[in-house]
Structures are given as structure tokens and as C-alpha cells.
Amino acid sequence: MIAAGGLRWILTLLFAVPTVYGLWRTVRTGTGPAVRVDHGLHAVMGALMIAMTWPWGMDLPTTPQVVLFSLGALWFLAAIAFRARDRDTRAAVRAAVPHVVMMGAMAWMVAVMASSGTMSGGTAMGGGDDMAGMDMSGGTGIAAMTLGGTGPKATAALLAAVLAAFGLVWLSRALDRAKARDLPSAPASGGPEPTGRRPVGALDPACHAAMALGMAVMFVVLV
């Protein structure tokens, strides 16, 4: 999917961060079952995003990926119900929506690329303005293929913008949490929990930011 060697390696390294972190959180002792599922899905997503940047990734079976990420989107959506017990319902929804979108976006990307490939019969793809084709010429020198048709291109552009926004929010949150680690501890009473006692979780949003921003780049090169 990515023709430019430099960008391919940058994205590979970028996606490797949430993949490794997700695997670590999945197998770490003390991680709850629901959190294991969360991070397991993110680890698989990161690994498959790495595969998508390389030519051999296009040979992976499509249906299992679409099913997996569709179920992943449903998982994060359904998990709102029991996670709302520990927080405000609106907060639970806000926390879940980005992950639902990311899983759904991944399923859509895999499906549309497979559909385009089938329609083209493996040759240079294209069609009418509203036809989901794919151009394999890689004319930009960056992408090995780009989507054809107004609808798929518009969808990819919209998803790129949304994922970039999510990524920037997560990145900002990670930086804020990293700074909070250096703040003096709060008083024992009458204030928030002291931040100096333990890390405040900057890795989580940082890895989510890496995934979202990397995915945004992948959608941009499809347009």
C-alpha cells in the first residue's frame, strides 16, 4: 500500500509502539479481563497496520480481518454499559467512541481495498466517479495504490481527518499526563490523589495517539 520506502519504515516503527505496548498490557499480571481484550485488539490492529504498509500484507485473508475489527467495534460499543458504572455515562461514551471509530475504520479500509481489487481483477483499478475502484499506478510516488471514485475518496478523507483529531487529542493528553508526573504531591486531604506516588498513565494515550495518527496517514495516501 505504501510505495515510499522511508514512509513505510516510519509507519512501521510508529505502529510497532502500540503493538508492543498492547501485547505487554495483554499479558501483564494484574490486568483485568476487559482491559486485556482492549489491548489485545489494539495489538492485533497495530500488527495488521504494519502488514498493510508492506506488499506482503495485501496477501493476508480479508474476511477474518473485517470480522475481527467489526467485532472489535461492537466490543468497545457494548463495553460502554459496564464501564459506565465506574464513571459518568457521557464520559464512558466519549472514551469509547474513538476506539469504535478506529476499529470500524480498519474494517472499512480492509473491505474497500479487497472490494476494489476484486472489481479490478488485479489490474489497474478505476471506474466511474461513484465506482469503488483503485489505481495501482502509484503515481504520487508515495502510495502503491489509491482509491478511485468520489465516494471512497471522500470517506477516506473524512476518516483521515477524524483520526488525526483523535490522535492530537490523545497526544495532548499524554503530554499533560507526562508533565503531571513531575508536579509536587498533593496534600493528603482536601485535594486530588497525589500524582507523585505513581505514573499517571501517559503511555496509554501516547500509544493511542501513535495508532490514530498513523492510521490517518494511511487514509491520506489512499485519497
Coordinates of N, CA and C in Angstrom, one line a residue:
M1 N 0.8 -1.2 0.0 CA 0.0 0.0 0.0 C 0.9 1.3 0.0
I2 N 2.0 1.2 0.7 CA 2.9 2.4 0.7 C 4.1 2.1 -0.2
A3 N 4.3 2.9 -1.2 CA 5.4 2.7 -2.1 C 6.7 3.4 -1.6
A4 N 6.6 4.5 -0.9 CA 7.8 5.2 -0.5 C 8.4 4.5 0.7
G5 N 9.7 4.1 0.5 CA 10.4 3.3 1.5 C 10.5 3.9 2.8
G6 N 10.9 5.2 2.8 CA 11.1 6.0 4.0 C 9.8 6.0 4.8
L7 N 8.7 6.4 4.2 CA 7.4 6.5 4.9 C 7.0 5.1 5.4
R8 N 7.3 4.1 4.6 CA 6.9 2.7 5.0 C 7.6 2.4 6.3
W9 N 8.9 2.7 6.5 CA 9.6 2.4 7.7 C 9.1 3.2 8.9
I10 N 8.8 4.5 8.6 CA 8.3 5.4 9.6 C 7.0 4.9 10.2
L11 N 6.1 4.5 9.3 CA 4.8 3.9 9.8 C 5.0 2.6 10.5
T12 N 5.9 1.8 10.0 CA 6.2 0.5 10.7 C 6.6 0.7 12.1
L13 N 7.6 1.7 12.3 CA 8.0 1.9 13.6 C 6.9 2.6 14.5
L14 N 6.1 3.4 13.9 CA 5.1 4.1 14.6 C 4.0 3.1 15.1
F15 N 3.6 2.2 14.2 CA 2.6 1.2 14.6 C 3.2 0.1 15.5
A16 N 4.6 0.0 15.5 CA 5.2 -1.0 16.4 C 5.0 -0.6 17.9
V17 N 5.0 0.7 18.1 CA 4.8 1.2 19.5 C 3.5 0.7 20.1
P18 N 2.3 1.0 19.6 CA 1.1 0.5 20.2 C 1.0 -1.0 20.1
T19 N 1.6 -1.7 19.2 CA 1.6 -3.1 19.1 C 2.3 -3.8 20.3
V20 N 3.5 -3.3 20.5 CA 4.3 -3.9 21.6 C 3.7 -3.5 23.0
Y21 N 3.2 -2.3 23.1 CA 2.5 -1.9 24.3 C 1.3 -2.7 24.6
G22 N 0.5 -2.9 23.5 CA -0.7 -3.7 23.6 C -0.5 -5.1 24.0
L23 N 0.6 -5.7 23.5 CA 1.0 -7.1 23.9 C 1.4 -7.1 25.3
W24 N 2.2 -6.1 25.7 CA 2.6 -6.0 27.1 C 1.4 -5.9 28.1
R25 N 0.5 -5.0 27.8 CA -0.7 -4.9 28.7 C -1.6 -6.1 28.6
T26 N -1.6 -6.8 27.5 CA -2.4 -8.0 27.4 C -1.9 -9.1 28.3
V27 N -0.6 -9.3 28.4 CA -0.1 -10.4 29.2 C 0.4 -10.0 30.6
R28 N 0.3 -8.7 30.9 CA 0.8 -8.3 32.2 C 0.0 -8.8 33.3
T29 N 0.6 -9.3 34.4 CA -0.1 -9.7 35.6 C -0.9 -8.6 36.2
G30 N -2.2 -8.9 36.6 CA -3.0 -7.9 37.2 C -3.9 -7.1 36.3
T31 N -3.7 -7.3 35.0 CA -4.6 -6.7 34.0 C -6.0 -7.4 34.0
G32 N -7.0 -6.6 34.1 CA -8.4 -7.1 34.1 C -8.8 -7.7 32.8
P33 N -9.7 -8.6 32.8 CA -10.1 -9.3 31.5 C -10.6 -8.4 30.4
A34 N -11.4 -7.4 30.8 CA -11.9 -6.4 29.8 C -10.7 -5.6 29.2
V35 N -9.8 -5.2 30.0 CA -8.6 -4.4 29.6 C -7.7 -5.3 28.7
R36 N -7.6 -6.6 29.0 CA -6.8 -7.5 28.2 C -7.4 -7.5 26.8
V37 N -8.8 -7.6 26.7 CA -9.4 -7.6 25.4 C -9.1 -6.3 24.6
D38 N -9.2 -5.2 25.3 CA -9.0 -3.9 24.7 C -7.6 -3.9 24.1
H39 N -6.6 -4.2 24.9 CA -5.2 -4.1 24.4 C -4.9 -5.2 23.4
G40 N -5.5 -6.3 23.6 CA -5.3 -7.4 22.6 C -5.7 -6.9 21.2
L41 N -6.9 -6.3 21.2 CA -7.4 -5.8 19.9 C -6.5 -4.7 19.3
H42 N -6.0 -3.8 20.2 CA -5.1 -2.8 19.7 C -3.8 -3.4 19.2
A43 N -3.3 -4.4 19.9 CA -2.0 -5.1 19.4 C -2.2 -5.7 18.0
V44 N -3.3 -6.4 17.9 CA -3.6 -7.0 16.6 C -3.8 -6.0 15.5
M45 N -4.5 -4.9 15.8 CA -4.6 -3.8 14.9 C -3.3 -3.2 14.5
G46 N -2.4 -3.0 15.4 CA -1.1 -2.4 15.1 C -0.3 -3.3 14.2
A47 N -0.4 -4.7 14.5 CA 0.4 -5.6 13.7 C -0.1 -5.6 12.3
L48 N -1.5 -5.6 12.1 CA -2.0 -5.6 10.7 C -1.8 -4.3 10.0
M49 N -1.8 -3.2 10.7 CA -1.4 -1.9 10.1 C 0.0 -2.0 9.6
I50 N 0.9 -2.6 10.3 CA 2.3 -2.8 9.8 C 2.3 -3.6 8.6
A51 N 1.5 -4.7 8.6 CA 1.4 -5.5 7.4 C 0.9 -4.8 6.2
M52 N -0.1 -3.9 6.4 CA -0.6 -3.1 5.3 C 0.4 -2.2 4.6
T53 N 1.4 -1.8 5.3 CA 2.4 -0.9 4.7 C 3.3 -1.6 3.8
W54 N 3.3 -3.0 3.8 CA 4.2 -3.8 3.0 C 3.5 -4.5 2.0
P55 N 4.1 -4.9 0.8 CA 3.4 -5.6 -0.2 C 2.8 -6.9 0.2
W56 N 3.5 -7.7 1.1 CA 3.0 -9.0 1.5 C 1.8 -8.9 2.3
G57 N 1.5 -7.7 2.9 CA 0.3 -7.5 3.7 C -1.0 -7.6 2.9
M58 N -0.9 -7.3 1.5 CA -2.0 -7.4 0.7 C -2.5 -8.9 0.4
D59 N -1.6 -9.8 0.8 CA -1.9 -11.2 0.6 C -2.7 -11.8 1.8
L60 N -2.8 -11.1 2.9 CA -3.5 -11.7 4.0 C -5.0 -11.8 3.7
P61 N -5.6 -12.8 4.3 CA -7.1 -13.0 4.0 C -7.9 -11.8 4.6
T62 N -8.9 -11.5 3.8 CA -9.6 -10.3 4.1 C -10.8 -10.5 5.1
T63 N -11.5 -11.5 4.9 CA -12.7 -11.8 5.7 C -12.4 -11.8 7.2
P64 N -11.4 -12.6 7.6 CA -11.1 -12.6 9.1 C -10.8 -11.3 9.6
Q65 N -10.1 -10.4 8.9 CA -9.8 -9.1 9.4 C -11.1 -8.2 9.5
V66 N -11.9 -8.3 8.5 CA -13.2 -7.5 8.6 C -14.0 -7.9 9.7
V67 N -14.1 -9.3 9.9 CA -14.9 -9.8 11.0 C -14.3 -9.4 12.4
L68 N -13.0 -9.5 12.5 CA -12.3 -9.2 13.7 C -12.6 -7.7 14.1
F69 N -12.3 -6.8 13.2 CA -12.4 -5.4 13.5 C -13.9 -4.9 13.7
S70 N -14.8 -5.6 13.0 CA -16.2 -5.3 13.2 C -16.6 -5.7 14.6
L71 N -16.2 -6.9 15.0 CA -16.5 -7.4 16.4 C -15.8 -6.5 17.4
G72 N -14.6 -6.0 17.0 CA -13.9 -5.1 17.9 C -14.6 -3.8 18.1
A73 N -15.2 -3.2 17.1 CA -16.0 -2.0 17.2 C -17.2 -2.3 18.1
L74 N -17.9 -3.5 17.9 CA -19.0 -3.8 18.7 C -18.6 -4.0 20.2
W75 N -17.4 -4.5 20.4 CA -16.9 -4.7 21.8 C -16.8 -3.4 22.5
F76 N -16.2 -2.4 21.9 CA -16.0 -1.2 22.5 C -17.3 -0.4 22.7
L77 N -18.2 -0.7 21.8 CA -19.6 -0.1 21.9 C -20.3 -0.7 23.1
A78 N -20.3 -2.0 23.1 CA -21.1 -2.8 24.2 C -20.4 -2.5 25.5
A79 N -19.1 -2.3 25.6 CA -18.4 -2.2 26.9 C -18.8 -0.9 27.6
I80 N -19.5 0.0 26.9 CA -19.9 1.3 27.5 C -20.8 1.0 28.7
A81 N -21.6 0.0 28.5 CA -22.6 -0.3 29.6 C -22.0 -0.6 30.9
F82 N -21.0 -1.5 30.9 CA -20.4 -1.9 32.2 C -19.3 -0.9 32.7
R83 N -18.7 -0.2 31.7 CA -17.7 0.8 32.1 C -18.4 2.1 32.7
A84 N -19.6 2.3 32.3 CA -20.3 3.5 32.8 C -20.6 3.4 34.3
R85 N -20.4 2.2 34.9 CA -20.6 2.0 36.3 C -19.5 2.7 37.1
D86 N -18.3 2.8 36.5 CA -17.2 3.4 37.2 C -17.0 4.9 36.9
R87 N -17.8 5.4 36.0 CA -17.7 6.8 35.6 C -19.0 7.3 35.0
D88 N -19.1 8.6 34.7 CA -20.3 9.2 34.2 C -20.5 8.6 32.8
T89 N -21.8 8.3 32.5 CA -22.1 7.7 31.2 C -21.6 8.4 30.0
R90 N -21.7 9.8 30.0 CA -21.2 10.6 28.9 C -19.7 10.4 28.8
A91 N -19.0 10.3 29.9 CA -17.5 10.1 29.9 C -17.2 8.8 29.3
A92 N -18.0 7.7 29.6 CA -17.8 6.4 29.1 C -18.0 6.4 27.6
V93 N -19.0 7.1 27.1 CA -19.2 7.2 25.7 C -18.1 7.9 25.0
R94 N -17.7 9.1 25.6 CA -16.6 9.8 24.9 C -15.3 9.0 24.9
A95 N -15.1 8.2 25.9 CA -13.9 7.3 25.9 C -13.9 6.2 24.9
A96 N -15.2 5.7 24.6 CA -15.3 4.5 23.7 C -15.4 4.9 22.3
V97 N -16.0 6.1 22.0 CA -16.2 6.4 20.5 C -15.0 6.4 19.7
P98 N -13.8 7.0 20.1 CA -12.6 6.9 19.3 C -12.2 5.5 18.9
H99 N -12.3 4.6 19.9 CA -11.9 3.2 19.6 C -12.9 2.5 18.7
V100 N -14.2 2.8 18.8 CA -15.2 2.3 17.9 C -14.9 2.7 16.5
V101 N -14.6 4.0 16.4 CA -14.3 4.6 15.0 C -13.0 4.0 14.4
M102 N -12.0 3.8 15.3 CA -10.8 3.2 14.8 C -11.0 1.8 14.3
M103 N -11.7 1.0 15.1 CA -12.0 -0.4 14.7 C -12.8 -0.4 13.4
G104 N -13.9 0.4 13.3 CA -14.7 0.5 12.2 C -13.9 0.9 10.9
A105 N -13.1 1.9 11.1 CA -12.2 2.4 10.0 C -11.3 1.4 9.5
M106 N -10.8 0.6 10.4 CA -9.9 -0.5 9.9 C -10.7 -1.5 9.1
A107 N -11.8 -1.9 9.6 CA -12.7 -2.9 8.9 C -13.0 -2.3 7.5
W108 N -13.4 -1.0 7.4 CA -13.7 -0.4 6.2 C -12.6 -0.4 5.2
M109 N -11.4 -0.1 5.7 CA -10.2 0.0 4.9 C -9.9 -1.4 4.2
V110 N -9.9 -2.4 5.0 CA -9.7 -3.7 4.5 C -10.7 -4.1 3.5
A111 N -12.0 -3.9 3.8 CA -13.1 -4.3 2.9 C -13.0 -3.5 1.6
V112 N -12.8 -2.2 1.6 CA -12.9 -1.5 0.4 C -11.7 -1.8 -0.5
M113 N -10.5 -2.1 0.1 CA -9.4 -2.5 -0.7 C -9.6 -3.8 -1.3
A114 N -10.2 -4.7 -0.6 CA -10.4 -6.1 -1.1 C -11.5 -6.0 -2.2
S115 N -12.5 -5.2 -2.0 CA -13.6 -5.0 -3.0 C -13.1 -4.4 -4.3
S116 N -12.2 -3.4 -4.1 CA -11.6 -2.7 -5.3 C -10.8 -3.7 -6.1
G117 N -10.0 -4.5 -5.3 CA -9.1 -5.5 -6.0 C -9.9 -6.5 -6.8
T118 N -11.1 -7.0 -6.2 CA -11.9 -7.9 -6.9 C -12.5 -7.3 -8.1
M119 N -13.0 -6.1 -8.0 CA -13.6 -5.4 -9.2 C -12.7 -5.2 -10.3
S120 N -11.4 -5.0 -9.9 CA -10.4 -4.7 -11.0 C -9.9 -5.9 -11.6
G121 N -10.0 -7.1 -10.9 CA -9.4 -8.3 -11.4 C -7.9 -8.3 -11.3
G122 N -7.4 -7.5 -10.4 CA -6.0 -7.4 -10.1 C -5.2 -6.5 -11.0
T123 N -5.9 -5.8 -11.9 CA -5.2 -4.9 -12.8 C -5.3 -3.4 -12.3
A124 N -4.9 -2.5 -13.1 CA -5.0 -1.1 -12.7 C -6.5 -0.8 -12.5
M125 N -6.8 -0.2 -11.3 CA -8.2 -0.1 -10.9 C -8.7 1.3 -11.2
G126 N -10.0 1.4 -11.6 CA -10.6 2.7 -11.8 C -12.0 2.4 -12.3
G127 N -12.7 3.5 -12.5 CA -14.1 3.4 -12.9 C -14.8 4.7 -13.0
G128 N -16.1 4.7 -12.9 CA -16.8 5.9 -12.9 C -16.6 6.7 -11.6
D129 N -17.1 7.9 -11.6 CA -16.9 8.8 -10.4 C -17.4 8.2 -9.1
D130 N -18.5 7.3 -9.2 CA -19.0 6.8 -8.0 C -18.7 5.3 -7.8
M131 N -17.7 4.8 -8.6 CA -17.3 3.4 -8.5 C -16.1 3.2 -7.6
A132 N -16.2 2.2 -6.7 CA -15.1 2.0 -5.8 C -14.0 1.3 -6.5
G133 N -13.2 2.0 -7.2 CA -12.1 1.3 -7.9 C -10.8 1.7 -7.2
M134 N -9.7 1.2 -7.7 CA -8.4 1.5 -7.1 C -7.3 1.7 -8.1
D135 N -6.6 2.7 -8.1 CA -5.5 2.9 -9.0 C -4.2 2.4 -8.5
M136 N -3.7 1.4 -9.2 CA -2.5 0.7 -8.7 C -1.2 1.3 -9.3
S137 N -1.3 2.4 -10.0 CA -0.2 3.0 -10.7 C 0.8 3.7 -9.7
G138 N 0.3 4.1 -8.5 CA 1.2 4.7 -7.6 C 1.8 6.0 -8.1
G139 N 1.0 6.8 -8.8 CA 1.5 8.0 -9.5 C 2.1 9.0 -8.6
T140 N 1.7 9.0 -7.3 CA 2.3 10.1 -6.4 C 3.7 9.7 -6.0
G141 N 4.1 8.5 -6.1 CA 5.4 8.1 -5.6 C 5.4 7.8 -4.1
I142 N 4.2 8.0 -3.5 CA 4.1 7.7 -2.0 C 3.2 6.5 -1.8
A143 N 2.1 6.4 -2.5 CA 1.2 5.2 -2.4 C 1.4 4.3 -3.5
A144 N 1.3 3.0 -3.2 CA 1.3 2.0 -4.3 C 0.0 1.9 -4.9
M145 N -1.1 2.4 -4.2 CA -2.4 2.3 -4.7 C -3.2 3.5 -4.1
T146 N -4.2 4.0 -4.8 CA -5.1 5.0 -4.3 C -6.5 4.6 -4.7
L147 N -7.4 5.0 -3.9 CA -8.8 4.7 -4.1 C -9.3 5.5 -5.3
G148 N -10.2 4.9 -6.1 CA -10.9 5.5 -7.2 C -12.3 5.7 -6.9
G149 N -12.9 6.8 -7.4 CA -14.3 7.1 -7.1 C -14.5 8.1 -6.0
T150 N -15.5 9.0 -6.2 CA -15.7 10.1 -5.3 C -16.1 9.6 -3.9
G151 N -17.0 8.7 -3.8 CA -17.4 8.2 -2.5 C -16.3 7.6 -1.6
P152 N -15.6 6.6 -2.1 CA -14.5 6.1 -1.3 C -13.4 7.1 -0.9
K153 N -13.1 8.0 -1.9 CA -12.1 9.0 -1.5 C -12.6 10.0 -0.5
A154 N -13.9 10.4 -0.6 CA -14.4 11.3 0.4 C -14.5 10.6 1.8
T155 N -14.8 9.3 1.8 CA -14.9 8.6 3.1 C -13.5 8.5 3.7
A156 N -12.5 8.2 2.9 CA -11.1 8.1 3.4 C -10.6 9.4 3.9
A157 N -10.9 10.5 3.2 CA -10.5 11.8 3.7 C -11.2 12.2 5.0
L158 N -12.5 11.9 5.1 CA -13.2 12.1 6.4 C -12.6 11.3 7.5
L159 N -12.3 10.1 7.3 CA -11.7 9.2 8.3 C -10.3 9.7 8.7
A160 N -9.6 10.2 7.7 CA -8.2 10.7 8.0 C -8.3 11.9 8.9
A161 N -9.3 12.8 8.6 CA -9.4 14.0 9.5 C -9.9 13.6 10.9
V162 N -10.8 12.7 11.0 CA -11.3 12.3 12.3 C -10.2 11.6 13.1
L163 N -9.5 10.7 12.5 CA -8.4 10.0 13.2 C -7.3 11.0 13.6
A164 N -7.0 11.9 12.7 CA -6.0 12.9 13.1 C -6.4 13.7 14.3
A165 N -7.7 14.1 14.4 CA -8.2 14.8 15.5 C -8.1 14.0 16.8
F166 N -8.5 12.7 16.7 CA -8.4 11.8 17.9 C -6.9 11.7 18.3
G167 N -6.0 11.6 17.3 CA -4.6 11.4 17.6 C -4.1 12.7 18.3
L168 N -4.4 13.8 17.9 CA -3.9 15.1 18.5 C -4.5 15.2 19.9
V169 N -5.7 14.9 20.1 CA -6.3 14.9 21.5 C -5.6 14.0 22.4
W170 N -5.3 12.7 22.0 CA -4.6 11.8 22.8 C -3.2 12.2 23.0
L171 N -2.5 12.8 22.0 CA -1.2 13.3 22.2 C -1.1 14.4 23.2
S172 N -2.1 15.3 23.2 CA -2.1 16.4 24.1 C -2.3 15.8 25.5
R173 N -3.2 14.8 25.7 CA -3.5 14.2 26.9 C -2.2 13.5 27.5
A174 N -1.5 12.8 26.6 CA -0.2 12.1 27.0 C 0.8 13.1 27.5
L175 N 0.9 14.3 26.8 CA 1.9 15.3 27.3 C 1.5 15.9 28.6
D176 N 0.2 16.1 28.8 CA -0.3 16.6 30.1 C 0.0 15.7 31.2
R177 N -0.3 14.4 31.0 CA -0.1 13.4 32.0 C 1.4 13.2 32.3
A178 N 2.3 13.3 31.3 CA 3.7 13.2 31.5 C 4.2 14.4 32.3
K179 N 3.6 15.6 32.1 CA 4.0 16.7 32.9 C 3.5 16.6 34.3
A180 N 2.3 15.9 34.5 CA 1.8 15.8 35.8 C 2.6 14.9 36.7
R181 N 3.4 14.0 36.2 CA 4.3 13.2 36.9 C 5.3 14.0 37.7
D182 N 5.7 15.2 37.2 CA 6.7 16.0 37.8 C 6.2 17.0 38.8
L183 N 4.8 17.0 38.9 CA 4.2 18.0 39.8 C 4.4 17.5 41.3
P184 N 4.5 18.5 42.2 CA 4.6 18.0 43.6 C 3.3 17.3 44.1
S185 N 3.5 16.4 45.0 CA 2.4 15.6 45.5 C 1.4 16.5 46.2
A186 N 0.1 16.2 46.0 CA -1.0 17.0 46.6 C -1.1 16.6 48.1
P187 N -1.7 17.5 48.9 CA -1.9 17.2 50.3 C -2.7 15.9 50.6
A188 N -2.6 15.3 51.7 CA -3.2 14.1 52.0 C -4.7 14.2 52.0
S189 N -5.2 15.4 52.3 CA -6.7 15.6 52.4 C -7.0 16.9 51.7
G190 N -8.2 17.0 51.2 CA -8.7 18.2 50.6 C -8.2 18.5 49.2
G191 N -7.6 17.5 48.6 CA -7.1 17.6 47.2 C -7.2 16.4 46.5
P192 N -6.8 16.4 45.2 CA -6.8 15.1 44.4 C -5.7 14.2 44.8
E193 N -5.8 13.0 44.3 CA -4.8 11.9 44.6 C -3.4 12.4 44.2
P194 N -2.4 12.3 45.1 CA -1.1 12.7 44.8 C -0.6 12.1 43.5
T195 N -0.1 12.9 42.6 CA 0.4 12.3 41.3 C 1.9 11.8 41.5
G196 N 2.5 12.2 42.5 CA 3.9 11.7 42.7 C 4.1 10.3 43.1
R197 N 3.0 9.7 43.5 CA 3.1 8.3 44.1 C 3.2 7.3 43.0
R198 N 2.7 7.6 41.8 CA 2.7 6.5 40.7 C 2.6 7.2 39.4
P199 N 2.9 6.6 38.3 CA 2.7 7.2 37.0 C 1.3 7.4 36.7
V200 N 0.9 8.4 36.0 CA -0.5 8.8 35.7 C -1.0 8.2 34.4
G201 N -0.2 7.4 33.8 CA -0.7 6.7 32.6 C -0.6 7.5 31.3
A202 N 0.6 8.0 31.1 CA 0.9 8.8 29.8 C 1.1 7.8 28.7
L203 N 1.5 6.6 28.9 CA 1.7 5.6 27.8 C 0.5 5.3 27.1
D204 N -0.6 5.1 27.8 CA -1.9 4.7 27.2 C -2.3 5.7 26.1
P205 N -2.5 7.0 26.4 CA -2.9 7.9 25.3 C -1.8 8.1 24.3
A206 N -0.5 8.0 24.7 CA 0.6 8.2 23.7 C 0.5 7.1 22.7
C207 N 0.3 5.8 23.1 CA 0.2 4.7 22.1 C -1.1 4.9 21.3
H208 N -2.2 5.3 21.9 CA -3.4 5.5 21.1 C -3.2 6.6 20.1
A209 N -2.4 7.6 20.5 CA -2.1 8.7 19.5 C -1.3 8.2 18.3
A210 N -0.3 7.4 18.6 CA 0.5 6.8 17.6 C -0.3 6.0 16.6
M211 N -1.2 5.2 17.1 CA -2.1 4.4 16.2 C -3.0 5.3 15.4
A212 N -3.7 6.3 16.0 CA -4.6 7.1 15.3 C -3.9 8.0 14.3
L213 N -2.8 8.6 14.6 CA -2.1 9.4 13.6 C -1.5 8.6 12.5
G214 N -1.0 7.4 12.8 CA -0.5 6.5 11.7 C -1.6 6.1 10.8
M215 N -2.8 5.8 11.4 CA -3.9 5.4 10.5 C -4.4 6.6 9.7
A216 N -4.3 7.8 10.2 CA -4.7 9.0 9.5 C -3.8 9.1 8.2
V217 N -2.5 8.9 8.4 CA -1.6 9.0 7.3 C -2.0 7.9 6.2
M218 N -2.3 6.7 6.7 CA -2.6 5.6 5.7 C -3.9 6.0 4.9
F219 N -4.8 6.6 5.5 CA -6.0 7.0 4.8 C -5.7 8.2 3.9
V220 N -4.8 9.1 4.3 CA -4.5 10.2 3.4 C -3.8 9.7 2.1
V221 N -3.0 8.7 2.2 CA -2.3 8.2 1.0 C -3.2 7.4 0.1
L222 N -4.4 7.0 0.6 CA -5.4 6.3 -0.2 C -6.1 7.3 -1.1
V223 N -6.2 8.6 -0.7 CA -7.0 9.5 -1.4 C -6.4 9.9 -2.7

